[in-house]
C-alpha cells in the first residue's frame, strides 16, 4: 500500500488553538490516519498562541506579498502533529479569537486573512514548497474554501481536493467588490464560480470546486441537501450529491480517557464506577450546587448560540427545577444567552450553576461528574459532546438530528443496546418530555447503569472514521489514474 500525502488546511487545531470541535478534529485525525499510511501535514495560521507553542521551526517558503505584507511558512512538529504555520504578522498577530476582536466583532479583514490561508495552501498544493508535493489538499470549513477556487483557476496541474463541512451555517460571505483584491479572475464571479447571493462565498467556492465533499456524519450529509438545513446551499449540494458523503467524527480516546485523565478529580473505568462519585461532588462544588450524590446532575458544555438550543433549555427551566434535578452549564457565546442563563442560575442558586467561558479542564470534569449531558441542538453536524459523555459514563440526552442521531441509540427505541435518550422535533415541549424520561430512568438504577455501560463500551474513537477517510483518499487517487 503506497503512502498518500495530504495537505490539511484548517483555521484552528487542538491543542494549539481552539474555539470549537473543528480544532479537535484537526488535531486528532492526522494521528489516526498514520496507521493507514496516510501522511497528513496541516497548514494553520500563525496566531500568537500557535507560534508560542512551537519549538524548533524551519522557514520553508517565503511569500513576498501576501495581501498587504510579507509572510513565510514555517515547518514544525509539535504535539505529535506535522505543521506548516503561515507566519503573516500583518494578518494574524493580534489579540482576540481566530475570527474576532476582543470586543466580539469579526475582524473586518477576515476575507484577506483567510483568503491568504487559501492562497498559501494553493501555492503548496501546486508544488511551490520544496520537498513536499501533496497528493490531496483537504480543506475544512469556509476559512479554507478559497483554496479550491485558487487551484481551479490556476490552470496548472492540481492535486486532488476534498472539502469538509463541519457546520454549513457558517459560510464566509464577503463583498463582491473584493474579487480582484482576493486575486480571483473576473470569470470567477458567477453561479458556476464563487458568487453566492450577490457576494463572494468562501464555503460556496469550496463546495463548487472540490473533487469530493464530506461532512461529519451521514445524517447531516442528507440534511444539508434540504431547504430547511441547506442554508441556501442545498441546491448546489443536491447537484453534487454524487461526490458528497458523511463520515462521522471521532474523539481522541487517549485525551478523553477517564482512567488516566489528569483534568478530573478521580479517575475511573467501567468496572470502577464508584470512583466516579468524587467527580460529581467536584462539579457540584465548582458550580455552587448543593452537595448531594443522589440528586440527578445534568451537565451542558458548549457554545451559547441559537443552534445549540440553549434558549429552549432556558424556557424549560421551570420544569427542570420542579423535577429536583441539578444543572451545571459551561460555555460562552451570544451575550443575550449568557445573560439569561446566568440570571437563571442566580434565581435558582444551589440547583442551577452557570460558568461563562471556555475551560478545557472544567469541560472534562463536567463530563466525568454529570450523570447526564444535555445536547438540545436544533441541528448538529456531528457533535463531540455526546461522544465524550458516553466515554465518561454520562448519559447523553440529545436531539435526534445529524450526528446525534447517528451516534446515540435511544433507550425507548432499543432498550437492550441503548446509549442515551433522544428528543425530536426540537421544541421546549419535547425537551421537557426528555427531561421527564431522564428522571424516570434515573429512578431505576439498574436500567440507568445498563445504558451507562452501553455508552462506555461504544467505539467513539477515530478507528472507523480514519478507515473511511483512507478509503476516500485512495478512491479519489485511483479515479485520477
Coordinates of C-alpha atoms in Angstrom, one line a residue:
X1 CA 0.0 0.0 0.0
X2 CA 1.6 3.3 -1.1
X3 CA 1.8 6.3 1.1
X4 CA -0.6 9.1 0.5
X5 CA 0.4 12.7 1.3
X6 CA -2.3 15.1 2.4
X7 CA -2.2 18.8 3.0
X8 CA -4.9 19.7 5.5
X9 CA -6.0 23.3 5.6
X10 CA -7.6 24.5 8.9
X11 CA -8.2 27.7 10.8
X12 CA -7.7 26.1 14.3
X13 CA -6.1 23.0 15.7
X14 CA -6.0 21.5 19.2
X15 CA -4.0 21.7 21.4
X16 CA -2.6 24.9 19.9
X17 CA -5.8 27.0 19.4
X18 CA -9.4 26.0 19.8
X19 CA -12.8 27.6 19.6
X20 CA -14.9 24.5 18.7
X21 CA -15.0 20.9 17.5
X22 CA -13.1 21.7 14.3
X23 CA -9.9 22.1 16.3
X24 CA -10.4 18.7 18.0
X25 CA -10.9 17.0 14.6
X26 CA -7.9 18.8 13.1
X27 CA -5.7 17.8 16.0
X28 CA -6.7 14.1 16.2
X29 CA -7.4 12.9 12.7
X30 CA -3.8 13.1 11.4
X31 CA -2.6 10.8 14.1
X32 CA -5.4 8.3 13.5
X33 CA -4.5 8.2 9.8
X34 CA -0.9 7.2 10.3
X35 CA -1.8 3.5 10.7
X36 CA -3.3 3.7 7.2
X37 CA 0.0 5.0 5.7
X38 CA -1.5 8.5 5.3
X39 CA 0.9 11.3 5.9
X40 CA -1.1 14.5 6.8
X41 CA 0.6 17.8 7.1
X42 CA -1.6 20.7 8.4
X43 CA -1.4 24.3 7.3
X44 CA -2.6 26.6 10.1
X45 CA -2.5 30.4 10.6
X46 CA 0.3 31.7 12.8
X47 CA -1.8 33.2 15.5
X48 CA 0.2 34.2 18.6
X49 CA -1.0 31.1 20.5
X50 CA 0.2 28.9 17.7
X51 CA 3.6 30.4 17.4
X52 CA 4.1 30.4 21.2
X53 CA 3.5 26.6 21.2
X54 CA 6.1 25.9 18.6
X55 CA 9.6 24.6 19.4
X56 CA 12.1 24.4 16.6
X57 CA 10.9 25.8 13.3
X58 CA 12.3 26.0 9.8
X59 CA 11.3 28.6 7.2
X60 CA 10.4 26.6 4.1
X61 CA 8.6 29.1 1.9
X62 CA 8.8 32.9 1.7
X63 CA 5.8 35.0 0.4
X64 CA 6.9 38.5 -0.7
X65 CA 3.4 39.9 -1.0
X66 CA 0.6 38.2 0.8
X67 CA -2.4 40.5 0.8
X68 CA -0.6 43.6 2.2
X69 CA 2.6 42.3 3.7
X70 CA 5.4 39.8 3.7
X71 CA 4.9 36.3 5.1
X72 CA 6.6 33.0 5.4
X73 CA 5.7 29.4 6.0
X74 CA 7.3 27.7 8.9
X75 CA 7.6 23.9 9.3
X76 CA 7.3 22.5 12.8
X77 CA 6.4 19.4 14.7
X78 CA 4.6 19.7 18.0
X79 CA 2.1 17.7 20.0
X80 CA 2.6 14.8 17.5
X81 CA 1.5 17.0 14.6
X82 CA 3.3 17.9 11.4
X83 CA 2.6 21.6 10.9
X84 CA 3.1 24.3 8.3
X85 CA 2.4 27.6 10.0
X86 CA 1.5 30.7 8.0
X87 CA 3.5 33.4 9.7
X88 CA 1.9 36.6 8.5
X89 CA 2.1 39.1 11.3
X90 CA 0.0 41.7 9.5
X91 CA -2.9 39.3 9.3
X92 CA -2.6 37.1 12.4
X93 CA -0.6 38.8 15.1
X94 CA -3.5 40.2 17.1
X95 CA -5.5 39.6 20.2
X96 CA -8.9 38.0 20.4
X97 CA -10.1 34.7 18.9
X98 CA -9.0 33.5 15.5
X99 CA -12.0 35.2 13.9
X100 CA -13.0 38.1 16.1
X101 CA -11.6 41.1 18.0
X102 CA -11.7 41.3 21.8
X103 CA -14.9 43.3 21.6
X104 CA -16.6 40.3 19.9
X105 CA -16.9 41.7 16.4
X106 CA -15.5 39.9 13.4
X107 CA -12.1 41.2 12.1
X108 CA -13.0 43.5 9.2
X109 CA -10.2 41.9 7.1
X110 CA -11.3 38.3 7.6
X111 CA -11.7 38.0 3.8
X112 CA -8.0 38.7 3.3
X113 CA -6.9 36.7 6.4
X114 CA -8.5 33.5 5.2
X115 CA -8.0 34.3 1.6
X116 CA -4.3 34.3 2.5
X117 CA -4.7 30.9 4.1
X118 CA -6.3 29.6 0.9
X119 CA -3.8 31.3 -1.4
X120 CA -0.9 29.8 0.5
X121 CA -2.5 26.4 0.6
X122 CA -2.9 26.5 -3.2
X123 CA 0.7 27.5 -3.7
X124 CA 1.8 24.5 -1.7
X125 CA -0.7 22.3 -3.5
X126 CA 0.8 23.4 -6.8
X127 CA 4.3 22.3 -5.7
X128 CA 5.9 25.6 -4.7
X129 CA 7.1 24.2 -1.3
X130 CA 10.4 22.4 -2.0
X131 CA 10.3 18.7 -1.0
X132 CA 6.6 18.5 -0.4
X133 CA 4.0 17.7 -3.1
X134 CA 0.7 16.7 -1.6
X135 CA -1.4 14.1 -3.5
X136 CA -4.6 15.7 -2.0
X137 CA -5.5 19.0 -0.5
X138 CA -8.1 18.7 2.2
X139 CA -9.8 21.9 3.3
X140 CA -12.0 22.3 6.4
X141 CA -14.9 24.8 6.6
X142 CA -15.3 28.2 5.0
X143 CA -11.9 29.5 6.1
X144 CA -10.3 27.1 3.7
X145 CA -12.8 27.4 0.9
X146 CA -11.0 29.7 -1.4
X147 CA -8.2 27.1 -1.6
X148 CA -10.3 25.1 -4.1
X149 CA -11.0 28.2 -6.2
X150 CA -7.4 29.3 -6.4
X151 CA -6.4 25.8 -7.5
X152 CA -9.2 25.5 -10.0
X153 CA -8.5 28.9 -11.7
X154 CA -4.7 28.4 -11.8
X155 CA -4.9 26.2 -14.8
X156 CA -1.9 24.1 -13.9
X157 CA -1.6 20.5 -12.8
X158 CA -3.5 20.4 -9.5
X159 CA -3.7 17.8 -6.7
X160 CA -7.0 16.2 -6.0
X161 CA -9.2 18.0 -3.5
X162 CA -11.6 17.3 -0.6
X163 CA -13.7 19.9 1.2
X164 CA -15.2 19.0 4.6
X165 CA -18.2 20.9 6.0
X166 CA -18.2 21.0 9.8
X167 CA -21.1 23.5 10.0
X168 CA -22.9 24.7 6.9
X169 CA -24.4 27.6 8.8
X170 CA -21.0 29.4 8.8
X171 CA -20.2 30.3 5.2
X172 CA -17.8 33.2 4.9
X173 CA -19.7 35.7 2.8
X174 CA -17.8 38.8 1.7
X175 CA -18.4 41.8 -0.6
X176 CA -18.3 41.1 -4.4
X177 CA -16.1 44.2 -4.8
X178 CA -13.2 42.3 -3.2
X179 CA -13.0 39.8 -6.1
X180 CA -9.9 41.4 -7.7
X181 CA -8.2 42.1 -4.4
X182 CA -8.6 38.5 -3.5
X183 CA -6.7 37.6 -6.7
X184 CA -9.7 35.9 -8.3
X185 CA -10.3 36.4 -12.0
X186 CA -13.4 38.2 -13.2
X187 CA -14.9 35.0 -14.6
X188 CA -14.9 33.6 -11.0
X189 CA -17.9 35.8 -10.2
X190 CA -20.7 33.7 -11.4
X191 CA -23.1 31.0 -10.4
X192 CA -20.6 28.4 -11.5
X193 CA -17.8 30.1 -9.6
X194 CA -17.6 31.8 -6.2
X195 CA -20.7 34.1 -6.4
X196 CA -23.3 33.3 -3.8
X197 CA -26.4 35.6 -3.3
X198 CA -24.5 38.7 -4.5
X199 CA -21.4 38.1 -2.5
X200 CA -18.2 36.1 -2.6
X201 CA -18.9 32.8 -0.8
X202 CA -15.8 31.1 0.6
X203 CA -17.7 27.9 1.5
X204 CA -19.6 28.0 -1.7
X205 CA -16.3 28.1 -3.6
X206 CA -15.0 25.0 -1.7
X207 CA -18.2 23.1 -2.4
X208 CA -18.2 24.2 -6.0
X209 CA -14.7 23.2 -6.9
X210 CA -13.7 20.3 -4.6
X211 CA -13.4 16.9 -6.2
X212 CA -15.1 15.3 -3.1
X213 CA -17.3 16.9 -0.4
X214 CA -17.6 15.3 3.0
X215 CA -19.4 16.3 6.1
X216 CA -19.1 15.0 9.6
X217 CA -22.0 12.5 9.8
X218 CA -24.1 10.5 7.4
X219 CA -27.4 12.1 8.6
X220 CA -26.0 15.6 8.3
X221 CA -25.0 14.8 4.7
X222 CA -28.6 14.1 3.9
X223 CA -30.0 17.1 6.0
X224 CA -27.9 19.7 4.2
X225 CA -29.4 18.8 0.9
X226 CA -32.8 20.0 2.1
X227 CA -34.2 23.6 2.0
X228 CA -34.6 23.6 5.8
X229 CA -31.0 22.7 6.6
X230 CA -29.1 23.7 3.5
X231 CA -28.8 27.5 4.3
X232 CA -29.0 28.4 0.7
X233 CA -26.5 25.8 -0.5
X234 CA -28.9 22.9 -0.7
X235 CA -29.3 23.3 -4.5
X236 CA -25.5 23.1 -5.1
X237 CA -25.2 20.1 -2.7
X238 CA -28.0 18.2 -4.4
X239 CA -26.3 18.8 -7.8
X240 CA -23.1 17.4 -6.3
X241 CA -24.7 14.6 -4.3
X242 CA -22.7 12.0 -6.2
X243 CA -19.5 13.3 -4.6
X244 CA -20.9 14.1 -1.2
X245 CA -20.6 11.7 1.8
X246 CA -20.8 11.8 5.5
X247 CA -18.0 10.4 7.8
X248 CA -18.7 10.8 11.5
X249 CA -16.1 12.4 13.7
X250 CA -14.3 10.6 16.5
X251 CA -12.6 11.7 19.6
X252 CA -9.0 11.2 20.8
X253 CA -9.6 8.4 23.3
X254 CA -6.1 8.9 24.8
X255 CA -7.0 12.5 25.6
X256 CA -10.6 11.6 26.6
X257 CA -9.8 8.6 28.8
X258 CA -11.5 8.5 32.3
X259 CA -8.9 6.0 33.5
X260 CA -5.9 8.3 33.0
X261 CA -7.4 11.9 32.8
X262 CA -5.4 14.3 35.0
X263 CA -8.0 17.0 34.5
X264 CA -10.6 15.3 36.6
X265 CA -10.9 14.8 40.4
X266 CA -11.0 11.0 40.3
X267 CA -10.1 8.5 37.6
X268 CA -12.4 5.6 37.0
X269 CA -13.4 3.0 34.5
X270 CA -16.4 0.9 33.5
X271 CA -15.5 -1.6 36.3
X272 CA -14.9 1.1 38.9
X273 CA -17.8 3.5 38.6
X274 CA -17.8 4.1 42.4
X275 CA -14.6 6.1 41.7
X276 CA -16.7 8.4 39.5
X277 CA -18.6 9.9 42.5
X278 CA -15.8 12.4 43.6
X279 CA -16.1 14.0 40.2
X280 CA -19.8 14.6 40.8
X281 CA -19.0 16.2 44.1
X282 CA -16.3 18.3 42.5
X283 CA -18.8 19.6 39.8
X284 CA -21.3 20.4 42.5
X285 CA -18.7 22.4 44.3
X286 CA -17.4 24.3 41.2
X287 CA -20.9 25.3 40.2
X288 CA -22.1 26.1 43.7
X289 CA -24.7 23.3 43.7
X290 CA -25.9 21.5 46.8
X291 CA -23.7 18.6 47.7
X292 CA -26.0 15.5 47.1
X293 CA -24.7 12.3 45.5
X294 CA -28.3 11.1 45.0
X295 CA -29.5 14.1 43.1
X296 CA -29.7 13.8 39.3
X297 CA -27.0 16.1 38.0
X298 CA -27.3 17.3 34.4
X299 CA -24.4 18.9 32.6
X300 CA -24.2 21.1 29.5
X301 CA -20.9 22.1 27.8
X302 CA -20.9 24.1 24.6
X303 CA -21.3 27.3 22.7
X304 CA -24.2 29.5 23.8
X305 CA -25.7 30.1 20.4
X306 CA -29.2 29.6 18.8
X307 CA -28.1 26.4 17.1
X308 CA -27.4 24.7 20.4
X309 CA -31.0 25.2 21.7
X310 CA -30.0 26.8 24.9
X311 CA -32.9 29.2 24.7
X312 CA -35.2 26.1 24.7
X313 CA -33.4 24.9 27.8
X314 CA -34.0 28.3 29.5
X315 CA -37.6 28.1 28.5
X316 CA -37.8 24.6 30.1
X317 CA -36.1 25.7 33.3
X318 CA -39.3 25.7 35.4
X319 CA -39.9 22.1 34.6
X320 CA -36.2 21.2 35.3
X321 CA -36.3 23.0 38.6
X322 CA -39.6 21.4 39.6
X323 CA -38.1 17.9 38.9
X324 CA -35.5 18.5 41.5
X325 CA -32.6 17.8 39.1
X326 CA -29.4 19.9 39.2
X327 CA -27.9 21.6 36.2
X328 CA -24.3 22.7 35.5
X329 CA -23.8 24.9 32.4
X330 CA -20.4 25.7 31.0
X331 CA -20.0 27.8 27.8
X332 CA -19.9 31.2 26.1
X333 CA -21.4 32.8 23.1
X334 CA -24.2 35.2 22.4
X335 CA -24.4 37.8 25.2
X336 CA -28.2 37.5 25.5
X337 CA -28.0 33.8 26.1
X338 CA -25.1 34.2 28.5
X339 CA -27.0 36.8 30.5
X340 CA -30.2 34.7 30.5
X341 CA -28.6 31.5 31.8
X342 CA -26.5 33.4 34.3
X343 CA -29.7 35.1 35.6
X344 CA -31.5 31.7 35.9
X345 CA -28.5 30.3 37.9
X346 CA -28.8 33.3 40.2
X347 CA -32.5 32.7 40.6
X348 CA -32.0 29.1 41.4
X349 CA -28.8 29.0 43.5
X350 CA -27.8 25.6 44.7
X351 CA -29.8 23.9 41.9
X352 CA -28.6 25.6 38.7
X353 CA -25.0 26.7 38.2
X354 CA -23.6 28.6 35.2
X355 CA -19.9 29.4 34.4
X356 CA -19.4 31.7 31.4
X357 CA -16.2 31.0 29.4
X358 CA -14.1 28.3 27.7
X359 CA -12.3 26.0 30.1
X360 CA -11.0 22.7 28.7
X361 CA -10.1 21.3 32.2
X362 CA -13.6 22.1 33.5
X363 CA -15.2 20.6 30.4
X364 CA -13.5 17.3 31.2
X365 CA -14.7 17.5 34.8
X366 CA -18.3 18.1 33.8
X367 CA -18.3 15.1 31.5
X368 CA -16.8 13.0 34.3
X369 CA -19.1 14.2 37.0
X370 CA -22.5 14.8 35.4
X371 CA -25.0 11.9 35.4
X372 CA -26.4 13.0 32.1
X373 CA -25.3 15.6 29.5
X374 CA -27.8 17.7 27.6
X375 CA -27.4 18.4 23.9
X376 CA -30.7 20.1 22.8
X377 CA -29.3 21.3 19.4
X378 CA -31.6 22.4 16.7
X379 CA -29.1 21.0 14.2
X380 CA -25.8 19.3 14.9
X381 CA -23.4 18.2 12.1
X382 CA -21.8 15.6 14.3
X383 CA -21.2 16.7 17.9
X384 CA -18.4 15.6 20.1
X385 CA -20.0 16.3 23.4
X386 CA -22.2 13.2 23.3
X387 CA -19.1 11.1 22.3
X388 CA -17.2 12.4 25.3
X389 CA -20.2 11.9 27.5
X390 CA -20.6 8.2 26.6
X391 CA -16.9 7.7 27.1
X392 CA -17.1 9.2 30.6
X393 CA -20.3 7.4 31.7
X394 CA -22.6 10.4 31.4
X395 CA -25.8 9.5 29.5
X396 CA -26.4 11.9 26.6
X397 CA -29.9 13.4 26.3
X398 CA -29.9 14.9 22.8
X399 CA -31.8 16.0 19.8
X400 CA -32.3 13.4 17.1
X401 CA -30.5 15.3 14.4
X402 CA -27.3 15.0 12.4
X403 CA -24.5 13.2 14.2
X404 CA -26.6 13.0 17.4
X405 CA -29.0 10.7 15.5
X406 CA -26.1 8.6 14.2
X407 CA -24.2 8.1 17.4
X408 CA -26.9 7.7 20.1
X409 CA -29.3 4.7 20.4
X410 CA -32.4 5.8 22.2
X411 CA -33.5 3.9 25.4
X412 CA -37.1 3.7 24.4
X413 CA -36.5 2.6 20.8
X414 CA -33.9 0.0 21.7
X415 CA -33.9 -0.8 25.4
X416 CA -31.2 -3.5 25.1
X417 CA -28.5 -1.6 23.3
X418 CA -29.5 2.0 24.4
X419 CA -26.8 4.5 24.9
X420 CA -28.9 7.6 25.6
X421 CA -32.1 9.5 25.1
X422 CA -33.4 11.4 22.0
X423 CA -35.8 14.2 21.6
X424 CA -37.5 15.2 18.3
X425 CA -38.7 17.6 17.0
X426 CA -36.6 20.1 18.9
X427 CA -39.0 22.1 20.9
X428 CA -39.5 23.2 24.5
X429 CA -42.2 20.5 24.9
X430 CA -40.1 17.7 23.6
X431 CA -37.1 18.8 25.8
X432 CA -39.4 18.8 28.8
X433 CA -40.6 15.3 27.9
X434 CA -37.0 14.2 27.6
X435 CA -36.1 15.6 31.0
X436 CA -39.0 13.6 32.4
X437 CA -37.8 10.4 30.7
X438 CA -34.3 11.1 32.1
X439 CA -35.7 11.5 35.6
X440 CA -37.7 8.2 35.2
X441 CA -34.6 6.3 34.0
X442 CA -32.6 7.8 36.9
X443 CA -35.2 6.4 39.3
X444 CA -34.5 2.9 38.0
X445 CA -30.8 2.4 38.9
X446 CA -30.3 -1.0 37.1
X447 CA -31.7 0.4 33.9
X448 CA -29.6 3.5 34.2
X449 CA -26.4 1.5 34.8
X450 CA -27.2 -0.6 31.7
X451 CA -27.5 2.4 29.4
X452 CA -24.4 3.9 31.1
X453 CA -22.4 0.7 30.5
X454 CA -23.5 0.5 26.8
X455 CA -22.3 4.1 26.3
X456 CA -18.9 3.4 27.8
X457 CA -18.5 0.3 25.6
X458 CA -19.3 2.3 22.4
X459 CA -16.5 2.9 20.0
X460 CA -16.2 6.6 19.8
X461 CA -12.6 6.6 18.6
X462 CA -11.2 7.6 15.2
X463 CA -10.7 3.9 14.2
X464 CA -13.7 3.6 12.0
X465 CA -13.7 7.2 10.6
X466 CA -10.0 7.1 9.8
X467 CA -10.5 3.9 7.8
X468 CA -13.3 5.7 5.9
X469 CA -11.1 8.7 5.2
X470 CA -8.3 6.5 4.0
X471 CA -10.7 4.7 1.6
X472 CA -12.0 8.1 0.4
X473 CA -8.5 9.4 -0.3
X474 CA -7.4 6.2 -2.1
X475 CA -10.5 6.0 -4.2
X476 CA -10.0 9.6 -5.2
X477 CA -6.5 9.0 -6.4
X478 CA -7.5 5.8 -8.1
X479 CA -10.2 7.7 -10.1
X480 CA -7.5 10.2 -11.2
X481 CA -5.2 7.5 -12.6

